[in-house]
Short mmCIF file of C-alpha atoms in Angstrom, two decimals:
data_model
loop_
_atom_site.label_atom_id
_atom_site.label_comp_id
_atom_site.label_asym_id
_atom_site.label_seq_id
_atom_site.Cartn_x
_atom_site.Cartn_y
_atom_site.Cartn_z
CA MET A 1 24.01 10.13 -13.53
CA THR A 2 21.83 9.31 -16.45
CA HIS A 3 18.92 6.74 -16.61
CA GLU A 4 17.13 6.37 -19.90
CA PHE A 5 14.91 3.72 -20.63
CA THR A 6 13.48 1.89 -24.06
CA ARG A 7 10.28 0.21 -24.28
CA ARG A 8 10.87 -3.42 -24.04
CA ALA A 9 8.74 -6.74 -23.67
CA PHE A 10 8.11 -8.57 -20.53
CA LEU A 11 6.27 -11.62 -19.88
CA GLY A 12 2.50 -11.34 -18.39
CA LEU A 13 0.66 -12.37 -15.51
CA GLY A 14 1.65 -15.91 -15.63
CA ALA A 15 5.30 -14.83 -15.05
CA ALA A 16 4.45 -12.61 -12.23
CA ALA A 17 2.87 -15.51 -10.61
CA LEU A 18 5.95 -16.94 -10.39
CA GLY A 19 7.69 -14.02 -8.52
CA SER A 20 5.87 -11.91 -6.13
CA GLY A 21 2.40 -12.86 -6.44
CA VAL A 22 0.47 -16.36 -6.71
CA LEU A 23 -2.25 -16.91 -9.26
CA ALA A 24 -4.77 -19.75 -9.10
CA ALA A 25 -6.95 -19.80 -12.04
CA CYS A 26 -9.60 -21.82 -14.09
CA GLY A 27 -13.23 -20.91 -15.07
CA GLY A 28 -15.95 -18.73 -16.09
CA GLY A 29 -17.89 -15.47 -15.54
CA SER A 30 -20.66 -17.41 -14.69
CA PRO A 31 -18.47 -19.74 -14.33
CA ARG A 32 -17.53 -21.93 -17.09
CA PRO A 33 -13.71 -23.36 -18.29
CA ARG A 34 -11.17 -20.86 -19.22
CA SER A 35 -10.70 -20.36 -23.15
CA SER A 36 -7.27 -18.74 -23.09
CA GLY A 37 -5.51 -22.18 -22.83
CA SER A 38 -7.20 -23.23 -26.02
CA GLY A 39 -5.98 -20.35 -28.03
CA SER A 40 -7.95 -17.33 -27.67
CA VAL A 41 -6.81 -14.03 -28.41
CA PRO A 42 -7.27 -10.57 -27.01
CA ARG A 43 -10.67 -8.75 -28.37
CA ALA A 44 -12.10 -5.12 -27.98
CA GLY A 45 -15.31 -4.28 -26.34
CA GLY A 46 -17.30 -5.52 -23.33
CA GLU A 47 -18.31 -3.96 -20.06
CA ILE A 48 -17.13 -5.28 -16.51
CA VAL A 49 -18.57 -4.72 -13.08
CA TYR A 50 -15.71 -4.43 -10.50
CA LEU A 51 -16.81 -4.39 -6.78
CA ASN A 52 -15.14 -2.87 -4.02
CA ALA A 53 -15.41 -2.75 -0.30
CA MET A 54 -15.12 0.99 -0.34
CA VAL A 55 -15.84 3.68 -2.80
CA ASN A 56 -14.76 7.04 -1.83
CA PRO A 57 -16.61 10.19 -1.05
CA GLY A 58 -14.02 12.57 -2.45
CA TYR A 59 -10.96 12.55 -4.70
CA GLN A 60 -8.67 15.35 -3.96
CA GLN A 61 -5.61 13.19 -4.71
CA GLN A 62 -3.31 13.64 -1.64
CA GLN A 63 -6.25 13.00 0.19
CA ILE A 64 -7.52 9.79 -0.84
CA GLY A 65 -4.83 7.35 1.07
CA SER A 66 -6.71 3.73 1.26
CA TRP A 67 -5.84 0.72 -0.67
CA HIS A 68 -9.60 0.37 -1.84
CA ALA A 69 -9.62 3.75 -3.88
CA LEU A 70 -5.97 3.79 -5.02
CA GLN A 71 -6.64 0.36 -7.02
CA TYR A 72 -8.93 1.88 -9.17
CA TRP A 73 -7.72 5.26 -9.18
CA ALA A 74 -4.71 3.85 -10.94
CA LEU A 75 -6.95 2.47 -13.74
CA PHE A 76 -7.50 6.10 -15.10
CA THR A 77 -4.41 7.99 -13.83
CA GLU A 78 -0.94 7.45 -14.69
CA TYR A 79 2.67 8.29 -13.36
CA LEU A 80 6.05 9.40 -14.27
CA PHE A 81 7.46 6.10 -13.16
CA TYR A 82 6.54 2.77 -11.55
CA ILE A 83 7.69 -0.23 -10.09
CA ASN A 84 6.96 -3.65 -11.76
CA GLU A 85 6.47 -6.85 -10.01
CA LYS A 86 10.17 -7.53 -9.94
CA SER A 87 10.71 -4.40 -8.22
CA GLU A 88 12.38 -2.97 -11.12
CA LEU A 89 12.21 0.83 -11.91
CA LEU A 90 10.49 1.85 -15.00
CA PRO A 91 9.35 4.97 -17.07
CA HIS A 92 5.76 5.50 -18.23
CA LEU A 93 4.92 9.23 -18.58
CA ALA A 94 8.70 10.05 -18.27
CA THR A 95 11.46 8.97 -20.80
CA GLY A 96 14.42 8.64 -18.10
CA PHE A 97 16.21 10.95 -15.62
CA THR A 98 19.48 12.18 -14.71
CA ALA A 99 20.74 13.23 -11.38
CA ASP A 100 23.52 15.61 -10.36
CA SER A 101 26.68 14.03 -8.12
CA ASP A 102 24.87 15.44 -5.00
CA PHE A 103 21.52 14.15 -5.81
CA THR A 104 19.88 17.44 -4.98
CA LYS A 105 18.99 18.08 -8.89
CA PHE A 106 16.82 15.89 -11.02
CA THR A 107 16.21 16.21 -14.73
CA ILE A 108 13.39 14.53 -15.63
CA GLY A 109 12.56 13.57 -19.50
CA ILE A 110 8.85 13.91 -20.36
CA ARG A 111 7.24 11.63 -22.85
CA LYS A 112 5.90 13.33 -25.94
CA GLY A 113 2.39 12.69 -27.75
CA VAL A 114 0.52 12.16 -24.37
CA THR A 115 -2.66 14.47 -23.91
CA PHE A 116 -5.09 14.44 -20.79
CA SER A 117 -8.47 13.68 -21.18
CA ASN A 118 -9.68 17.15 -21.44
CA GLY A 119 -7.26 17.69 -24.31
CA GLU A 120 -4.39 19.22 -22.53
CA VAL A 121 -0.82 18.30 -23.71
CA LEU A 122 1.42 16.77 -21.26
CA ASP A 123 4.62 18.99 -21.24
CA ALA A 124 7.25 20.11 -18.92
CA ALA A 125 5.15 22.83 -17.67
CA ALA A 126 2.30 20.23 -16.67
CA VAL A 127 4.57 17.90 -14.92
CA ALA A 128 6.29 21.01 -13.40
CA LYS A 129 3.00 22.28 -11.66
CA ASN A 130 2.13 18.71 -10.43
CA LEU A 131 5.58 18.11 -8.97
CA ASP A 132 5.48 21.07 -7.09
CA LEU A 133 1.97 20.65 -5.77
CA PHE A 134 3.44 17.07 -4.58
CA GLY A 135 6.37 18.35 -2.92
CA LEU A 136 4.93 21.58 -1.42
CA GLY A 137 1.21 21.19 -1.11
CA ASP A 138 -0.62 24.45 -1.27
CA THR A 139 -1.92 25.83 2.22
CA THR A 140 -4.17 28.51 1.10
CA ARG A 141 -6.13 25.68 -0.60
CA ALA A 142 -5.64 23.25 2.39
CA ILE A 143 -4.18 20.89 -0.07
CA PRO A 144 -0.99 18.89 1.77
CA ARG A 145 2.18 17.87 0.37
CA VAL A 146 2.96 14.10 -0.27
CA ALA A 147 4.33 12.66 2.70
CA ASN A 148 6.66 10.14 0.72
CA LEU A 149 8.59 12.93 -0.67
CA PRO A 150 11.41 14.69 0.86
CA GLN A 151 10.75 17.98 3.15
CA GLY A 152 13.28 19.57 1.65
CA TYR A 153 11.64 19.69 -1.86
CA GLN A 154 12.47 23.28 -3.33
CA ARG A 155 10.75 23.51 -6.98
CA ALA A 156 10.54 22.09 -10.47
CA VAL A 157 11.29 23.98 -13.41
CA PRO A 158 10.29 23.23 -17.09
CA VAL A 159 13.71 23.12 -19.26
CA GLY A 160 12.47 23.14 -22.62
CA ASP A 161 9.06 21.60 -23.34
CA TYR A 162 9.96 18.11 -22.37
CA GLU A 163 12.14 18.38 -19.66
CA VAL A 164 11.77 19.19 -15.97
CA GLU A 165 14.47 19.91 -13.28
CA VAL A 166 13.65 19.25 -9.91
CA SER A 167 15.77 20.95 -6.75
CA LEU A 168 16.03 19.47 -3.28
CA LYS A 169 17.63 21.30 -0.59
CA ASP A 170 19.33 18.12 0.90
CA PRO A 171 20.67 14.90 -0.92
CA PHE A 172 17.46 12.39 -1.52
CA PRO A 173 19.16 9.63 -4.04
CA ALA A 174 16.00 7.83 -4.10
CA PHE A 175 13.61 10.60 -5.22
CA ILE A 176 12.32 9.05 -8.46
CA ARG A 177 11.62 5.72 -6.78
CA HIS A 178 9.64 8.10 -4.34
CA LEU A 179 7.76 9.36 -7.16
CA ALA A 180 7.41 5.85 -8.49
CA GLY A 181 6.22 4.01 -5.13
CA SER A 182 3.94 6.71 -4.12
CA SER A 183 0.23 6.34 -4.65
CA THR A 184 -0.50 9.76 -4.65
CA THR A 185 1.74 11.16 -7.28
CA ALA A 186 -0.29 10.51 -10.58
CA ILE A 187 -0.01 13.26 -12.98
CA LEU A 188 -3.08 15.50 -13.62
CA ALA A 189 -4.29 18.12 -16.09
CA PRO A 190 -3.20 21.53 -14.74
CA ALA A 191 -6.93 22.55 -15.26
CA THR A 192 -7.47 19.77 -12.12
CA ILE A 193 -4.83 20.75 -9.82
CA ASP A 194 -5.48 24.55 -10.38
CA LEU A 195 -9.27 24.04 -9.00
CA PRO A 196 -9.92 24.74 -5.37
CA LEU A 197 -9.96 21.66 -2.77
CA ALA A 198 -13.67 21.08 -3.06
CA GLU A 199 -13.79 21.00 -6.87
CA GLN A 200 -10.70 18.75 -7.09
CA SER A 201 -12.56 16.30 -4.77
CA ASP A 202 -15.40 16.18 -7.52
CA LEU A 203 -14.19 13.28 -9.67
CA SER A 204 -15.65 14.76 -12.58
CA ASN A 205 -13.13 17.27 -12.53
CA THR A 206 -10.33 14.65 -12.69
CA HIS A 207 -8.42 14.78 -16.07
CA ALA A 208 -5.90 12.52 -16.43
CA THR A 209 -4.14 10.63 -19.04
CA GLY A 210 -4.96 6.90 -18.31
CA PRO A 211 -6.65 4.65 -20.75
CA TRP A 212 -10.26 5.07 -19.33
CA THR A 213 -11.81 8.25 -18.30
CA VAL A 214 -14.78 8.98 -15.31
CA ALA A 215 -18.05 8.99 -17.07
CA SER A 216 -19.77 9.45 -13.92
CA TRP A 217 -19.54 8.87 -10.29
CA THR A 218 -21.82 8.88 -7.11
CA PRO A 219 -19.76 9.39 -4.06
CA SER A 220 -19.52 6.35 -1.79
CA LYS A 221 -21.23 4.29 -4.31
CA GLU A 222 -20.36 4.34 -7.92
CA VAL A 223 -17.65 5.28 -10.39
CA ILE A 224 -18.20 4.27 -13.89
CA LEU A 225 -14.98 4.67 -16.46
CA LYS A 226 -15.29 4.66 -20.03
CA ARG A 227 -12.57 3.76 -22.48
CA ARG A 228 -10.40 6.52 -24.08
CA GLU A 229 -10.32 5.89 -28.08
CA ASP A 230 -7.64 8.08 -28.41
CA TYR A 231 -5.09 6.15 -25.93
CA ALA A 232 -1.93 5.47 -27.30
CA TRP A 233 1.14 5.37 -24.63
CA PRO A 234 0.88 2.06 -22.31
CA ARG A 235 3.59 1.41 -19.98
CA PRO A 236 6.72 -0.74 -21.24
CA ASP A 237 5.32 -4.02 -20.10
CA ALA A 238 2.02 -3.89 -21.69
CA GLN A 239 0.75 -6.51 -24.04
CA HIS A 240 -0.83 -4.28 -26.63
CA THR A 241 -0.54 -0.67 -27.59
CA GLY A 242 -3.64 1.55 -28.71
CA PRO A 243 -6.71 1.86 -26.75
CA ALA A 244 -7.75 -0.68 -23.91
CA HIS A 245 -9.75 -3.66 -24.73
CA LEU A 246 -12.54 -3.08 -22.19
CA GLU A 247 -15.09 -0.43 -23.11
CA LYS A 248 -16.58 0.37 -19.80
CA ILE A 249 -15.67 -0.74 -15.94
CA THR A 250 -18.15 0.10 -13.37
CA VAL A 251 -16.70 0.19 -9.86
CA GLN A 252 -19.51 -0.38 -7.28
CA GLN A 253 -19.12 -0.20 -3.63
CA LEU A 254 -20.34 -3.31 -1.62
CA THR A 255 -19.02 -3.35 1.74
CA GLU A 256 -19.83 -6.97 3.00
CA ASP A 257 -17.10 -9.54 1.90
CA GLU A 258 -19.36 -12.65 1.29
CA LEU A 259 -21.65 -10.44 -0.83
CA ARG A 260 -19.03 -9.28 -2.99
CA VAL A 261 -18.00 -13.12 -3.29
CA GLY A 262 -21.62 -14.00 -4.01
CA ALA A 263 -21.97 -11.45 -6.54
CA LEU A 264 -18.93 -12.75 -8.62
CA GLU A 265 -20.32 -16.32 -8.41
CA SER A 266 -23.46 -15.47 -9.14
CA GLY A 267 -22.06 -13.65 -12.17
CA GLN A 268 -23.42 -10.02 -11.14
CA ALA A 269 -19.52 -9.07 -10.95
CA HIS A 270 -16.57 -9.88 -12.96
CA ILE A 271 -13.90 -9.14 -10.48
CA ILE A 272 -13.93 -8.01 -6.78
CA HIS A 273 -11.39 -6.62 -4.46
CA TYR A 274 -10.59 -8.31 -1.26
CA PRO A 275 -12.48 -11.34 -1.33
CA GLN A 276 -12.66 -13.07 1.95
CA PRO A 277 -9.25 -15.15 2.25
CA SER A 278 -11.12 -18.19 3.55
CA ALA A 279 -13.06 -18.19 0.14
CA GLU A 280 -10.20 -18.11 -2.09
CA ALA A 281 -9.78 -22.04 -2.32
CA GLY A 282 -13.33 -22.54 -2.75
CA LEU A 283 -13.31 -19.81 -5.78
CA ALA A 284 -10.44 -21.41 -7.37
CA LYS A 285 -12.13 -24.98 -7.22
CA LYS A 286 -15.33 -23.66 -8.85
CA GLY A 287 -13.21 -21.88 -11.82
CA PHE A 288 -12.61 -18.42 -10.71
CA THR A 289 -9.40 -16.56 -10.92
CA VAL A 290 -7.74 -15.83 -7.52
CA ILE A 291 -4.66 -13.16 -7.23
CA ASP A 292 -2.75 -12.64 -4.37
CA ALA A 293 -0.35 -9.98 -5.21
CA PHE A 294 2.53 -9.50 -2.70
CA GLY A 295 4.06 -6.14 -3.28
CA PRO A 296 7.49 -5.51 -1.67
CA GLY A 297 7.15 -4.45 2.17
CA SER A 298 3.61 -5.35 2.57
CA VAL A 299 3.42 -7.14 6.28
CA TRP A 300 0.08 -7.00 8.58
CA GLY A 301 1.09 -6.23 12.22
CA LEU A 302 0.95 -4.09 15.12
CA HIS A 303 3.06 -0.79 15.93
CA ILE A 304 3.65 -0.40 19.41
CA ARG A 305 3.25 3.31 20.47
CA ILE A 306 6.14 2.89 22.99
CA THR A 307 5.71 5.83 25.34
CA ALA A 308 1.99 4.57 25.92
CA PRO A 309 1.51 2.68 29.64
CA HIS A 310 2.44 -0.61 30.05
CA VAL A 311 3.96 -1.17 26.69
CA ASP A 312 6.89 1.55 27.53
CA ASP A 313 8.61 -1.33 29.42
CA LEU A 314 10.54 -3.48 26.37
CA ARG A 315 9.85 -6.71 28.46
CA VAL A 316 6.34 -6.19 28.15
CA ARG A 317 6.77 -5.66 24.37
CA GLN A 318 8.82 -8.39 24.04
CA ALA A 319 6.35 -10.62 25.63
CA LEU A 320 3.34 -9.52 23.47
CA THR A 321 5.13 -10.46 20.40
CA ARG A 322 6.25 -13.78 21.67
CA ALA A 323 2.78 -14.58 22.79
CA VAL A 324 1.61 -14.24 19.23
CA ASP A 325 1.14 -17.81 17.64
CA ARG A 326 1.48 -16.62 13.81
CA GLN A 327 1.23 -20.15 12.66
CA GLN A 328 -2.46 -20.67 14.11
CA ILE A 329 -3.20 -17.09 12.68
CA VAL A 330 -2.45 -17.90 9.30
CA ASP A 331 -3.77 -21.71 9.10
CA THR A 332 -7.16 -20.52 11.01
CA LEU A 333 -7.81 -17.72 8.48
CA TYR A 334 -5.92 -17.74 5.25
CA PRO A 335 -5.10 -19.90 2.32
CA PRO A 336 -1.88 -21.97 2.05
CA ASN A 337 0.18 -19.43 0.10
CA TRP A 338 -0.16 -16.66 3.13
CA LYS A 339 2.74 -16.77 4.96
CA VAL A 340 3.66 -15.97 8.56
CA ALA A 341 5.78 -13.03 8.52
CA GLN A 342 9.59 -13.44 8.53
CA GLY A 343 10.22 -9.73 10.14
CA PRO A 344 8.77 -6.27 9.17
CA LEU A 345 9.16 -6.86 5.81
CA ASN A 346 7.70 -9.49 3.37
CA ARG A 347 9.58 -12.27 1.27
CA ALA A 348 9.04 -10.37 -1.91
CA THR A 349 11.01 -7.01 -0.28
CA PRO A 350 14.42 -7.71 -2.10
CA TRP A 351 16.25 -6.23 1.13
CA GLY A 352 14.03 -7.70 3.68
CA VAL A 353 15.56 -9.68 6.14
CA ASP A 354 14.48 -13.11 8.04
CA LEU A 355 14.38 -12.17 11.50
CA SER A 356 11.91 -14.92 12.84
CA GLU A 357 13.73 -16.64 15.43
CA LYS A 358 13.71 -13.40 17.04
CA PHE A 359 10.29 -13.22 17.93
CA SER A 360 8.88 -16.73 17.40
CA TYR A 361 6.01 -18.05 19.53
CA ASP A 362 7.14 -18.96 22.69
CA PRO A 363 4.70 -18.66 25.77
CA ASP A 364 6.90 -19.62 28.48
CA LEU A 365 9.22 -17.12 27.51
CA ALA A 366 6.59 -14.24 27.25
CA ASN A 367 5.26 -15.31 30.82
CA ARG A 368 8.49 -15.03 32.31
CA LEU A 369 8.94 -11.56 30.74
CA LEU A 370 5.82 -10.45 32.27
CA ASP A 371 6.83 -11.67 35.61
CA GLU A 372 10.16 -9.97 35.32
CA ALA A 373 8.29 -6.88 34.75
CA GLY A 374 5.96 -7.20 37.71
CA TRP A 375 2.87 -8.37 36.35
CA THR A 376 2.47 -11.05 38.55
CA GLY A 377 -1.02 -10.51 40.42
CA ARG A 378 -4.27 -12.04 38.63
CA ASP A 379 -7.27 -10.64 38.79
CA LYS A 380 -10.61 -13.04 38.69
CA HIS A 381 -10.71 -13.39 35.04
CA GLY A 382 -7.03 -14.49 34.84
CA TYR A 383 -5.84 -11.09 33.85
CA ARG A 384 -2.19 -10.19 35.00
CA THR A 385 -2.12 -7.42 37.76
CA ARG A 386 0.19 -4.94 39.08
CA ASP A 387 -0.33 -2.53 42.06
CA GLY A 388 -4.06 -3.00 41.52
CA GLU A 389 -4.20 -2.45 37.73
CA THR A 390 -5.08 -4.74 35.03
CA LEU A 391 -2.63 -5.40 32.26
CA GLU A 392 -5.15 -4.20 29.48
CA LEU A 393 -4.32 -2.64 26.18
CA LEU A 394 -6.50 -0.97 23.82
CA GLU A 395 -6.77 -1.46 19.87
CA TYR A 396 -9.13 0.28 17.17
CA PRO A 397 -9.52 -2.53 14.39
CA SER A 398 -8.69 -0.86 11.25
CA VAL A 399 -11.70 0.18 9.00
CA PHE A 400 -9.51 -0.27 6.01
CA ILE A 401 -8.35 -3.76 6.57
CA THR A 402 -11.21 -6.12 5.92
CA THR A 403 -9.43 -9.02 7.93
CA SER A 404 -8.76 -6.78 10.96
CA LYS A 405 -11.21 -8.10 13.35
CA SER A 406 -10.64 -11.73 12.83
CA ASP A 407 -6.71 -11.39 13.07
CA LEU A 408 -7.51 -9.18 16.16
CA THR A 409 -9.74 -11.83 17.93
CA LEU A 410 -7.29 -14.71 17.62
CA ILE A 411 -4.40 -12.47 19.11
CA ALA A 412 -6.67 -11.44 21.75
CA GLN A 413 -7.29 -14.97 22.70
CA GLN A 414 -3.59 -15.80 22.30
CA TRP A 415 -2.71 -12.88 24.75
CA GLN A 416 -5.28 -13.97 27.37
CA GLN A 417 -3.30 -17.33 27.76
CA VAL A 418 -0.46 -15.28 29.19
CA GLY A 419 -2.63 -13.11 31.08
CA VAL A 420 -2.72 -9.67 29.05
CA LYS A 421 -6.18 -8.14 27.93
CA LEU A 422 -6.65 -6.86 24.64
CA THR A 423 -9.69 -4.60 24.19
CA LEU A 424 -11.11 -4.18 21.09
CA GLU A 425 -12.99 -0.86 20.49
CA ASN A 426 -14.91 -0.23 16.97
CA VAL A 427 -14.62 3.31 15.49
CA ASP A 428 -16.17 4.43 12.39
CA TYR A 429 -14.39 5.60 9.34
CA ASP A 430 -14.56 9.32 9.74
CA ASN A 431 -12.76 9.05 13.01
CA TYR A 432 -10.41 6.16 12.77
CA ASN A 433 -7.45 8.09 11.78
CA THR A 434 -7.97 10.75 14.40
CA VAL A 435 -8.47 8.37 17.17
CA THR A 436 -5.25 6.15 15.96
CA ALA A 437 -2.86 8.94 15.17
CA PRO A 438 0.67 8.88 16.75
CA ASN A 439 1.51 11.42 19.37
CA LEU A 440 -1.51 11.46 20.91
CA THR A 441 -2.07 12.24 24.66
CA PRO A 442 -2.26 9.71 26.34
CA PRO A 443 -0.90 7.40 23.11
CA VAL A 444 -3.03 4.59 21.92
CA PRO A 445 -0.79 1.59 22.72
CA LEU A 446 -1.28 -0.26 19.43
CA TYR A 447 -1.92 0.60 15.72
CA GLU A 448 -2.38 -2.18 13.06
CA ILE A 449 -0.52 -1.67 9.57
CA HIS A 450 0.43 -2.96 6.53
CA TRP A 451 1.95 -0.96 3.90
CA GLY A 452 4.04 -0.94 0.76
CA ALA A 453 7.79 -0.31 0.93
CA ALA A 454 9.23 -0.28 -2.64
CA TYR A 455 12.55 0.89 -1.32
CA PRO A 456 14.21 1.27 2.16
CA THR A 457 13.58 4.87 2.28
CA PHE A 458 9.94 4.24 2.46
CA LEU A 459 10.73 3.23 5.86
CA TRP A 460 11.54 6.93 6.92
CA ARG A 461 8.07 7.96 6.06
CA TRP A 462 6.51 5.84 8.70
CA TRP A 463 9.20 5.58 11.43
CA ASP A 464 11.45 8.93 11.46
CA THR A 465 10.53 10.77 14.53
CA GLY A 466 10.33 13.73 12.38
CA GLN A 467 7.78 12.07 9.93
CA GLU A 468 5.02 9.70 10.87
CA ASN A 469 6.75 8.56 13.99
CA GLN A 470 4.49 5.33 14.36
CA PHE A 471 6.27 4.36 17.11
CA ASP A 472 5.98 7.55 19.30
CA ALA A 473 9.85 7.17 19.44
CA PRO A 474 11.64 9.92 21.03
CA PRO A 475 14.03 11.86 18.58
CA GLY A 476 17.64 11.42 18.06
CA GLY A 477 17.88 7.93 18.64
CA ARG A 478 19.67 4.89 16.66
CA MET A 479 16.86 4.37 14.72
CA ASP A 480 16.52 7.99 13.47
CA GLN A 481 20.40 7.77 12.77
CA LEU A 482 19.95 4.95 10.66
CA LEU A 483 17.02 6.37 8.60
CA THR A 484 18.63 9.64 8.23
CA GLN A 485 21.66 7.32 6.61
CA ILE A 486 19.54 5.65 4.42
CA THR A 487 17.74 8.42 3.17
CA GLY A 488 21.44 9.38 1.89
CA ALA A 489 22.55 6.18 0.60
CA ARG A 490 23.93 6.64 -2.77
CA THR A 491 23.42 2.97 -3.92
CA ASP A 492 21.47 -0.17 -3.18
CA GLN A 493 23.78 -2.28 -1.56
CA GLU A 494 24.22 0.63 0.94
CA ALA A 495 20.77 1.30 1.48
CA TYR A 496 19.84 -2.42 1.71
CA ALA A 497 22.64 -2.84 4.30
CA LEU A 498 21.62 -0.01 6.45
CA ALA A 499 17.96 -1.20 6.34
CA ALA A 500 18.79 -4.65 7.32
CA GLU A 501 20.26 -3.19 10.45
CA LEU A 502 17.12 -1.20 10.86
CA GLN A 503 14.99 -4.02 10.76
CA GLU A 504 16.81 -5.82 13.27
CA PHE A 505 16.83 -2.94 15.57
CA VAL A 506 12.83 -2.74 15.71
CA ILE A 507 12.64 -6.53 16.21
CA ASP A 508 15.17 -6.24 18.76
CA ASN A 509 13.80 -3.33 20.53
CA ALA A 510 9.99 -5.02 19.91
CA TYR A 511 8.56 -1.69 18.34
CA PHE A 512 6.70 -3.45 15.72
CA ILE A 513 5.06 -7.11 16.12
CA PRO A 514 4.84 -8.79 12.52
CA VAL A 515 2.20 -11.39 12.20
CA HIS A 516 1.50 -12.32 8.52
CA GLU A 517 2.20 -11.47 5.06
CA PHE A 518 -0.80 -9.42 3.41
CA PRO A 519 -1.25 -9.30 -0.26
CA GLN A 520 -3.70 -7.42 -2.42
CA ASN A 521 -6.16 -9.70 -3.33
CA PHE A 522 -8.61 -9.95 -6.00
CA ALA A 523 -11.20 -12.76 -7.75
CA ALA A 524 -12.34 -12.59 -11.20
CA ALA A 525 -14.56 -14.54 -13.63
CA GLY A 526 -12.53 -16.97 -15.40
CA ASN A 527 -13.34 -15.21 -18.82
CA LEU A 528 -11.85 -11.98 -17.83
CA GLU A 529 -8.39 -12.71 -19.32
CA GLY A 530 -5.12 -10.68 -19.38
CA ILE A 531 -5.10 -9.24 -15.60
CA GLY A 532 -1.93 -8.02 -14.23
CA TYR A 533 -0.69 -6.13 -11.37
CA ASP A 534 2.56 -3.87 -10.91
CA GLY A 535 5.00 -3.69 -8.01
CA TYR A 536 3.14 -1.62 -5.88
CA PRO A 537 0.65 -3.76 -5.99
CA ARG A 538 -1.94 -2.02 -8.28
CA ILE A 539 -4.13 -4.05 -10.36
CA GLN A 540 -3.87 -3.39 -14.02
CA LEU A 541 -6.87 -4.18 -16.79
CA TYR A 542 -5.25 -2.34 -19.58
CA ASP A 543 -4.46 -5.61 -21.45
CA ALA A 544 -7.67 -7.32 -19.72
CA TRP A 545 -10.52 -8.83 -22.04
CA LEU A 546 -13.57 -10.62 -22.00
CA ASP A 547 -13.40 -13.89 -23.73
CA ALA A 548 -16.94 -14.56 -25.22
#
């Protein structure tokens, strides 16, 4: 099976806004009317400030793992393949690929004429070295493998100067899609990935192929990117060729949401990640560009660890999901284009299924289910009890999701109405992943999440009991069977049908409480033109320019 791609023209962000994203725009940097509608054209030059809620302390690629860092990481790194906002698979540093009939061997063509920022040439040997680190990791340097890639990855071997052959132990038809849809598979210079872990974590040692390079950085504070003047290999959907328009991007950490918004309004910043959703309408009215990019998959909700005390009872899990008033949460906290969840996957997901009738708000049903489960007593605060024990669940608000506490506070209030106590316990960034990990003893009952799922096989990474096992489910059940079948599916039609059955299984068994769709949202000065995003979704600034 051969997949060769040719360069093609695409519509820009305006078209994307009609698909998986929403664009509200007007205004200026220290706000003034946009000039693009009056015939402005891109111009080279200019420096911008990009404010992020978090800037990483270190950058070994496989250990980055947050939406905050991955947005600006993708400004100076690039991938073999990527997925656009229409969920189409396209090449970037690759030219195409072939797969054998068993889908255990893939031959990837490499784009010629590309160099890393340290002068090394992108060729088959460099790509093979990257792929082996992705697929195998390196235990001698404590570098983990990329979890989204199949565990049966064996090796990558150069075939000539510009082709690489990848061998897998077991069939995995979606292998190329996983290279495209994984955030930690950017191709880095051999000089970078040969370094020890600590030196790879030093961003000054990161040599990539992107349109900007790292000029300097301060851990947990700032990353300064400078334009690469010899850049000449943009994505197929780029609106121009050659170097980026913007000369310099300064990424800075500003944790407080309201301060990022204030910096944008005062003209101290040109673009911010994660503005408060409640501020979006006001920013748009004042003339700022607001982008809500709803990439495939992303639904905010609660994974239930089904072996944890109390939630090991299906009736309790079903009661919890029926006791969530999703429309109230969206109406209270979010702008109109943010929607309640239709299921585990959002409406931008081509293979997502509308299962909303199976978990719609029904407090009367929630109360009946809890009564049937034996939680018929009440303590002095009105919480349900059984055999002297209170129906109480613990949740750690996410350190990565800026809207976490607001969502969880409302859910706690709604669950209180049916007698369930939700206790929120704060934890710092360094310890969050440890205390919320699956398979703990005793297990944490709830884990909030939103994730990208560019293809059905991405659910395997999160839900399979041999992978993340975010539900703490016992191995060998129907869910594992479906996930195994999905990873072996040879056509989209087959994968989509199996994924539909899987989504229904997860909802019927109340493994997941979907709440609302969750975009990657940005706000920008109106005179920062040409902003785009891909299907991950990651912000794209290669075509962006400052309209004077």
